[in-house]
Each structure stands twice: as C-alpha cells, then as structure tokens.
Amino acid sequence: SEQGRHKAFSTCLPHLAVVSLYVSTGMFTYLKPSSISSPSLDVVVAVLYSVIPPAVNPLIYSMRNQQLK
C-alpha cells in the first residue's frame, strides 16, 4: 500500500544518509591525493567519520519510535 511504502521509505532514508556519509568520508580519507593533505581537513573528515554517524543514530531511532506511537 502507499502508506506502507511511505513508512518504509521514511525509515530507510535516514539510515542510508548515515551510511553514505560514513562510506564517503572513509573513501575520501583513503583516496584523496597527498597534495590536498592539511591538518584541518583531516580533523574535519575524522569528525565526520567517527562522531557524526554514532551521534545521529539515536536521533533516527527516536524519530522512528515517535512514528510507532
């Protein structure tokens, strides 16, 4: 049904966004040319890779729990 597809899409979209952020920052870290290397860029990428996905995960599940109620 339309409502079921909407519910599945609203559940999967935040998870896909977090996974794509995680994978893209990891790929950027290992595939970037050495000429682009700067300490500040490395810190930003490290924060995006290691802090943001675990911090966003509880937010995703809290939104999901509100939808179930």
mmCIF file of N, CA, C and O in Angstrom, residues 6-69:
data_model
loop_
_atom_site.group_PDB
_atom_site.id
_atom_site.type_symbol
_atom_site.label_atom_id
_atom_site.label_comp_id
_atom_site.label_asym_id
_atom_site.label_seq_id
_atom_site.Cartn_x
_atom_site.Cartn_y
_atom_site.Cartn_z
ATOM 1 N N HIS A 6 5.506 4.495 2.095
ATOM 2 C CA HIS A 6 5.955 5.751 2.709
ATOM 3 C C HIS A 6 6.649 5.470 4.036
ATOM 4 O O HIS A 6 7.702 6.045 4.338
ATOM 5 N N LYS A 7 6.103 4.565 4.826
ATOM 6 C CA LYS A 7 6.695 4.218 6.120
ATOM 7 C C LYS A 7 8.067 3.571 5.935
ATOM 8 O O LYS A 7 9.019 3.893 6.644
ATOM 9 N N ALA A 8 8.181 2.666 4.981
ATOM 10 C CA ALA A 8 9.462 2.005 4.716
ATOM 11 C C ALA A 8 10.493 3.007 4.217
ATOM 12 O O ALA A 8 11.651 2.984 4.633
ATOM 13 N N PHE A 9 10.076 3.904 3.329
ATOM 14 C CA PHE A 9 10.995 4.904 2.796
ATOM 15 C C PHE A 9 11.450 5.871 3.882
ATOM 16 O O PHE A 9 12.621 6.217 3.968
ATOM 17 N N SER A 10 10.530 6.288 4.758
ATOM 18 C CA SER A 10 10.904 7.214 5.827
ATOM 19 C C SER A 10 11.815 6.547 6.850
ATOM 20 O O SER A 10 12.574 7.222 7.535
ATOM 21 N N THR A 11 11.754 5.239 6.959
ATOM 22 C CA THR A 11 12.654 4.518 7.860
ATOM 23 C C THR A 11 14.027 4.326 7.227
ATOM 24 O O THR A 11 15.045 4.494 7.894
ATOM 25 N N CYS A 12 14.067 4.000 5.955
ATOM 26 C CA CYS A 12 15.331 3.682 5.283
ATOM 27 C C CYS A 12 16.148 4.916 4.921
ATOM 28 O O CYS A 12 17.375 4.852 4.917
ATOM 29 N N LEU A 13 15.502 6.008 4.597
ATOM 30 C CA LEU A 13 16.212 7.191 4.126
ATOM 31 C C LEU A 13 17.228 7.730 5.137
ATOM 32 O O LEU A 13 18.387 7.975 4.759
ATOM 33 N N PRO A 14 16.888 7.911 6.413
ATOM 34 C CA PRO A 14 17.906 8.389 7.357
ATOM 35 C C PRO A 14 19.076 7.405 7.520
ATOM 36 O O PRO A 14 20.227 7.815 7.629
ATOM 37 N N HIS A 15 18.772 6.115 7.504
ATOM 38 C CA HIS A 15 19.850 5.125 7.617
ATOM 39 C C HIS A 15 20.768 5.175 6.398
ATOM 40 O O HIS A 15 21.993 5.098 6.530
ATOM 41 N N LEU A 16 20.188 5.313 5.221
ATOM 42 C CA LEU A 16 21.004 5.415 4.011
ATOM 43 C C LEU A 16 21.851 6.681 4.010
ATOM 44 O O LEU A 16 22.993 6.661 3.542
ATOM 45 N N ALA A 17 21.318 7.765 4.550
ATOM 46 C CA ALA A 17 22.088 9.000 4.623
ATOM 47 C C ALA A 17 23.297 8.828 5.544
ATOM 48 O O ALA A 17 24.405 9.264 5.213
ATOM 49 N N VAL A 18 23.117 8.183 6.685
ATOM 50 C CA VAL A 18 24.224 7.973 7.622
ATOM 51 C C VAL A 18 25.261 7.027 7.017
ATOM 52 O O VAL A 18 26.469 7.274 7.110
ATOM 53 N N VAL A 19 24.812 5.964 6.391
ATOM 54 C CA VAL A 19 25.747 5.016 5.772
ATOM 55 C C VAL A 19 26.514 5.685 4.637
ATOM 56 O O VAL A 19 27.725 5.499 4.506
ATOM 57 N N SER A 20 25.838 6.488 3.826
ATOM 58 C CA SER A 20 26.543 7.154 2.729
ATOM 59 C C SER A 20 27.551 8.171 3.253
ATOM 60 O O SER A 20 28.641 8.313 2.688
ATOM 61 N N LEU A 21 27.225 8.881 4.334
ATOM 62 C CA LEU A 21 28.185 9.793 4.949
ATOM 63 C C LEU A 21 29.402 9.030 5.456
ATOM 64 O O LEU A 21 30.546 9.435 5.239
ATOM 65 N N TYR A 22 29.164 7.907 6.121
ATOM 66 C CA TYR A 22 30.234 7.087 6.675
ATOM 67 C C TYR A 22 31.144 6.551 5.561
ATOM 68 O O TYR A 22 32.372 6.652 5.643
ATOM 69 N N VAL A 23 30.550 6.019 4.524
ATOM 70 C CA VAL A 23 31.334 5.437 3.424
ATOM 71 C C VAL A 23 32.058 6.520 2.635
ATOM 72 O O VAL A 23 33.239 6.358 2.285
ATOM 73 N N SER A 24 31.399 7.641 2.363
ATOM 74 C CA SER A 24 32.037 8.679 1.552
ATOM 75 C C SER A 24 33.217 9.327 2.280
ATOM 76 O O SER A 24 34.242 9.613 1.660
ATOM 77 N N THR A 25 33.111 9.548 3.597
ATOM 78 C CA THR A 25 34.253 10.116 4.311
ATOM 79 C C THR A 25 35.395 9.118 4.405
ATOM 80 O O THR A 25 36.561 9.503 4.324
ATOM 81 N N GLY A 26 35.069 7.850 4.556
ATOM 82 C CA GLY A 26 36.119 6.835 4.559
ATOM 83 C C GLY A 26 36.823 6.733 3.224
ATOM 84 O O GLY A 26 38.051 6.648 3.154
ATOM 85 N N MET A 27 36.049 6.783 2.144
ATOM 86 C CA MET A 27 36.657 6.746 0.812
ATOM 87 C C MET A 27 37.507 7.989 0.568
ATOM 88 O O MET A 27 38.594 7.898 0.002
ATOM 89 N N PHE A 28 37.016 9.154 1.005
ATOM 90 C CA PHE A 28 37.776 10.384 0.829
ATOM 91 C C PHE A 28 39.104 10.313 1.567
ATOM 92 O O PHE A 28 40.139 10.747 1.052
ATOM 93 N N THR A 29 39.091 9.753 2.772
ATOM 94 C CA THR A 29 40.306 9.652 3.572
ATOM 95 C C THR A 29 41.371 8.816 2.868
ATOM 96 O O THR A 29 42.545 9.194 2.836
ATOM 97 N N TYR A 30 40.964 7.698 2.296
ATOM 98 C CA TYR A 30 41.945 6.790 1.708
ATOM 99 C C TYR A 30 42.257 7.073 0.247
ATOM 100 O O TYR A 30 43.297 6.649 -0.248
ATOM 101 N N LEU A 31 41.404 7.792 -0.445
ATOM 102 C CA LEU A 31 41.615 8.009 -1.874
ATOM 103 C C LEU A 31 42.043 9.423 -2.240
ATOM 104 O O LEU A 31 42.312 9.700 -3.404
ATOM 105 N N LYS A 32 42.116 10.333 -1.262
ATOM 106 C CA LYS A 32 42.485 11.713 -1.596
ATOM 107 C C LYS A 32 43.968 11.795 -1.971
ATOM 108 O O LYS A 32 44.798 11.060 -1.431
ATOM 109 N N PRO A 33 44.312 12.676 -2.887
ATOM 110 C CA PRO A 33 45.719 12.862 -3.239
ATOM 111 C C PRO A 33 46.485 13.484 -2.067
ATOM 112 O O PRO A 33 45.923 14.232 -1.266
ATOM 113 N N SER A 34 47.735 13.195 -1.985
ATOM 114 C CA SER A 34 48.542 13.724 -0.875
ATOM 115 C C SER A 34 48.742 15.229 -0.987
ATOM 116 O O SER A 34 49.066 15.887 -0.003
ATOM 117 N N SER A 35 48.531 15.803 -2.163
ATOM 118 C CA SER A 35 48.690 17.251 -2.326
ATOM 119 C C SER A 35 47.583 18.035 -1.617
ATOM 120 O O SER A 35 47.749 19.202 -1.315
ATOM 121 N N ILE A 36 46.453 17.389 -1.332
ATOM 122 C CA ILE A 36 45.335 18.056 -0.663
ATOM 123 C C ILE A 36 45.480 17.983 0.856
ATOM 124 O O ILE A 36 44.756 18.635 1.578
ATOM 125 N N SER A 37 46.406 17.237 1.345
ATOM 126 C CA SER A 37 46.512 16.975 2.774
ATOM 127 C C SER A 37 46.752 18.253 3.581
ATOM 128 O O SER A 37 47.663 19.024 3.313
ATOM 129 N N SER A 38 45.904 18.468 4.567
ATOM 130 C CA SER A 38 46.076 19.553 5.516
ATOM 131 C C SER A 38 45.529 19.073 6.859
ATOM 132 O O SER A 38 44.567 18.306 6.899
ATOM 133 N N PRO A 39 46.143 19.508 7.957
ATOM 134 C CA PRO A 39 45.684 19.030 9.269
ATOM 135 C C PRO A 39 44.230 19.383 9.575
ATOM 136 O O PRO A 39 43.507 18.577 10.150
ATOM 137 N N SER A 40 43.791 20.569 9.188
ATOM 138 C CA SER A 40 42.409 20.954 9.492
ATOM 139 C C SER A 40 41.411 20.109 8.697
ATOM 140 O O SER A 40 40.366 19.726 9.218
ATOM 141 N N LEU A 41 41.715 19.799 7.447
ATOM 142 C CA LEU A 41 40.843 18.951 6.648
ATOM 143 C C LEU A 41 40.796 17.541 7.222
ATOM 144 O O LEU A 41 39.730 16.922 7.267
ATOM 145 N N ASP A 42 41.930 17.047 7.689
ATOM 146 C CA ASP A 42 41.965 15.722 8.295
ATOM 147 C C ASP A 42 41.112 15.657 9.559
ATOM 148 O O ASP A 42 40.430 14.662 9.804
ATOM 149 N N VAL A 43 41.109 16.722 10.342
ATOM 150 C CA VAL A 43 40.295 16.755 11.560
ATOM 151 C C VAL A 43 38.814 16.764 11.204
ATOM 152 O O VAL A 43 38.016 16.043 11.816
ATOM 153 N N VAL A 44 38.436 17.558 10.216
ATOM 154 C CA VAL A 44 37.024 17.619 9.801
ATOM 155 C C VAL A 44 36.549 16.263 9.301
ATOM 156 O O VAL A 44 35.472 15.785 9.676
ATOM 157 N N VAL A 45 37.351 15.619 8.476
ATOM 158 C CA VAL A 45 36.975 14.311 7.941
ATOM 159 C C VAL A 45 36.918 13.279 9.068
ATOM 160 O O VAL A 45 36.008 12.441 9.098
ATOM 161 N N ALA A 46 37.836 13.337 10.010
ATOM 162 C CA ALA A 46 37.819 12.399 11.134
ATOM 163 C C ALA A 46 36.571 12.578 11.987
ATOM 164 O O ALA A 46 35.967 11.596 12.433
ATOM 165 N N VAL A 47 36.158 13.811 12.206
ATOM 166 C CA VAL A 47 34.944 14.054 12.982
ATOM 167 C C VAL A 47 33.719 13.543 12.224
ATOM 168 O O VAL A 47 32.841 12.892 12.801
ATOM 169 N N LEU A 48 33.648 13.837 10.929
ATOM 170 C CA LEU A 48 32.531 13.338 10.131
ATOM 171 C C LEU A 48 32.478 11.820 10.119
ATOM 172 O O LEU A 48 31.402 11.225 10.135
ATOM 173 N N TYR A 49 33.630 11.174 10.107
ATOM 174 C CA TYR A 49 33.706 9.730 10.010
ATOM 175 C C TYR A 49 33.405 9.036 11.333
ATOM 176 O O TYR A 49 32.747 8.007 11.364
ATOM 177 N N SER A 50 33.880 9.602 12.439
ATOM 178 C CA SER A 50 33.800 8.874 13.700
ATOM 179 C C SER A 50 32.778 9.402 14.696
ATOM 180 O O SER A 50 32.340 8.661 15.564
ATOM 181 N N VAL A 51 32.366 10.645 14.593
ATOM 182 C CA VAL A 51 31.471 11.223 15.601
ATOM 183 C C VAL A 51 30.039 11.355 15.090
ATOM 184 O O VAL A 51 29.087 11.025 15.812
ATOM 185 N N ILE A 52 29.872 11.821 13.876
ATOM 186 C CA ILE A 52 28.531 12.131 13.377
ATOM 187 C C ILE A 52 27.636 10.886 13.249
ATOM 188 O O ILE A 52 26.509 10.908 13.750
ATOM 189 N N PRO A 53 28.064 9.789 12.607
ATOM 190 C CA PRO A 53 27.145 8.640 12.487
ATOM 191 C C PRO A 53 26.663 8.082 13.830
ATOM 192 O O PRO A 53 25.464 7.876 13.997
ATOM 193 N N PRO A 54 27.536 7.865 14.821
ATOM 194 C CA PRO A 54 27.003 7.378 16.098
ATOM 195 C C PRO A 54 26.114 8.401 16.807
ATOM 196 O O PRO A 54 25.189 8.030 17.529
ATOM 197 N N ALA A 55 26.365 9.684 16.600
ATOM 198 C CA ALA A 55 25.546 10.705 17.244
ATOM 199 C C ALA A 55 24.176 10.824 16.583
ATOM 200 O O ALA A 55 23.186 11.135 17.254
ATOM 201 N N VAL A 56 24.084 10.572 15.304
ATOM 202 C CA VAL A 56 22.822 10.697 14.583
ATOM 203 C C VAL A 56 21.949 9.455 14.761
ATOM 204 O O VAL A 56 20.728 9.527 14.699
ATOM 205 N N ASN A 57 22.559 8.321 15.031
ATOM 206 C CA ASN A 57 21.814 7.072 15.159
ATOM 207 C C ASN A 57 20.721 7.133 16.231
ATOM 208 O O ASN A 57 19.585 6.732 15.956
ATOM 209 N N PRO A 58 20.981 7.607 17.450
ATOM 210 C CA PRO A 58 19.885 7.707 18.424
ATOM 211 C C PRO A 58 18.772 8.658 17.977
ATOM 212 O O PRO A 58 17.602 8.433 18.268
ATOM 213 N N LEU A 59 19.140 9.691 17.251
ATOM 214 C CA LEU A 59 18.138 10.619 16.727
ATOM 215 C C LEU A 59 17.211 9.906 15.748
ATOM 216 O O LEU A 59 15.989 10.081 15.783
ATOM 217 N N ILE A 60 17.778 9.077 14.896
ATOM 218 C CA ILE A 60 16.978 8.324 13.928
ATOM 219 C C ILE A 60 16.015 7.393 14.654
ATOM 220 O O ILE A 60 14.832 7.322 14.330
ATOM 221 N N TYR A 61 16.509 6.672 15.658
ATOM 222 C CA TYR A 61 15.649 5.731 16.365
ATOM 223 C C TYR A 61 14.596 6.436 17.214
ATOM 224 O O TYR A 61 13.500 5.922 17.390
ATOM 225 N N SER A 62 14.899 7.615 17.736
ATOM 226 C CA SER A 62 13.880 8.346 18.492
ATOM 227 C C SER A 62 12.771 8.837 17.564
ATOM 228 O O SER A 62 11.602 8.835 17.936
ATOM 229 N N MET A 63 13.118 9.250 16.349
ATOM 230 C CA MET A 63 12.094 9.640 15.378
ATOM 231 C C MET A 63 11.242 8.432 15.009
ATOM 232 O O MET A 63 10.029 8.530 14.893
ATOM 233 N N ARG A 64 11.871 7.303 14.849
ATOM 234 C CA ARG A 64 11.150 6.072 14.485
ATOM 235 C C ARG A 64 10.197 5.663 15.608
ATOM 236 O O ARG A 64 9.071 5.258 15.346
ATOM 237 N N ASN A 65 10.615 5.769 16.864
ATOM 238 C CA ASN A 65 9.762 5.401 17.984
ATOM 239 C C ASN A 65 8.552 6.324 18.085
ATOM 240 O O ASN A 65 7.474 5.887 18.456
ATOM 241 N N GLN A 66 8.714 7.600 17.768
ATOM 242 C CA GLN A 66 7.583 8.527 17.777
ATOM 243 C C GLN A 66 6.570 8.153 16.692
ATOM 244 O O GLN A 66 5.375 8.275 16.889
ATOM 245 N N GLN A 67 7.050 7.687 15.561
ATOM 246 C CA GLN A 67 6.149 7.280 14.491
ATOM 247 C C GLN A 67 5.377 6.031 14.883
ATOM 248 O O GLN A 67 4.217 5.869 14.520
ATOM 249 N N LEU A 68 6.000 5.123 15.640
ATOM 250 C CA LEU A 68 5.316 3.903 16.058
ATOM 251 C C LEU A 68 4.220 4.179 17.081
ATOM 252 O O LEU A 68 3.204 3.510 17.110
ATOM 253 N N LYS A 69 4.451 5.181 17.927
ATOM 254 C CA LYS A 69 3.447 5.515 18.940
ATOM 255 C C LYS A 69 2.235 6.091 18.258
ATOM 256 O O LYS A 69 1.125 5.879 18.535
#
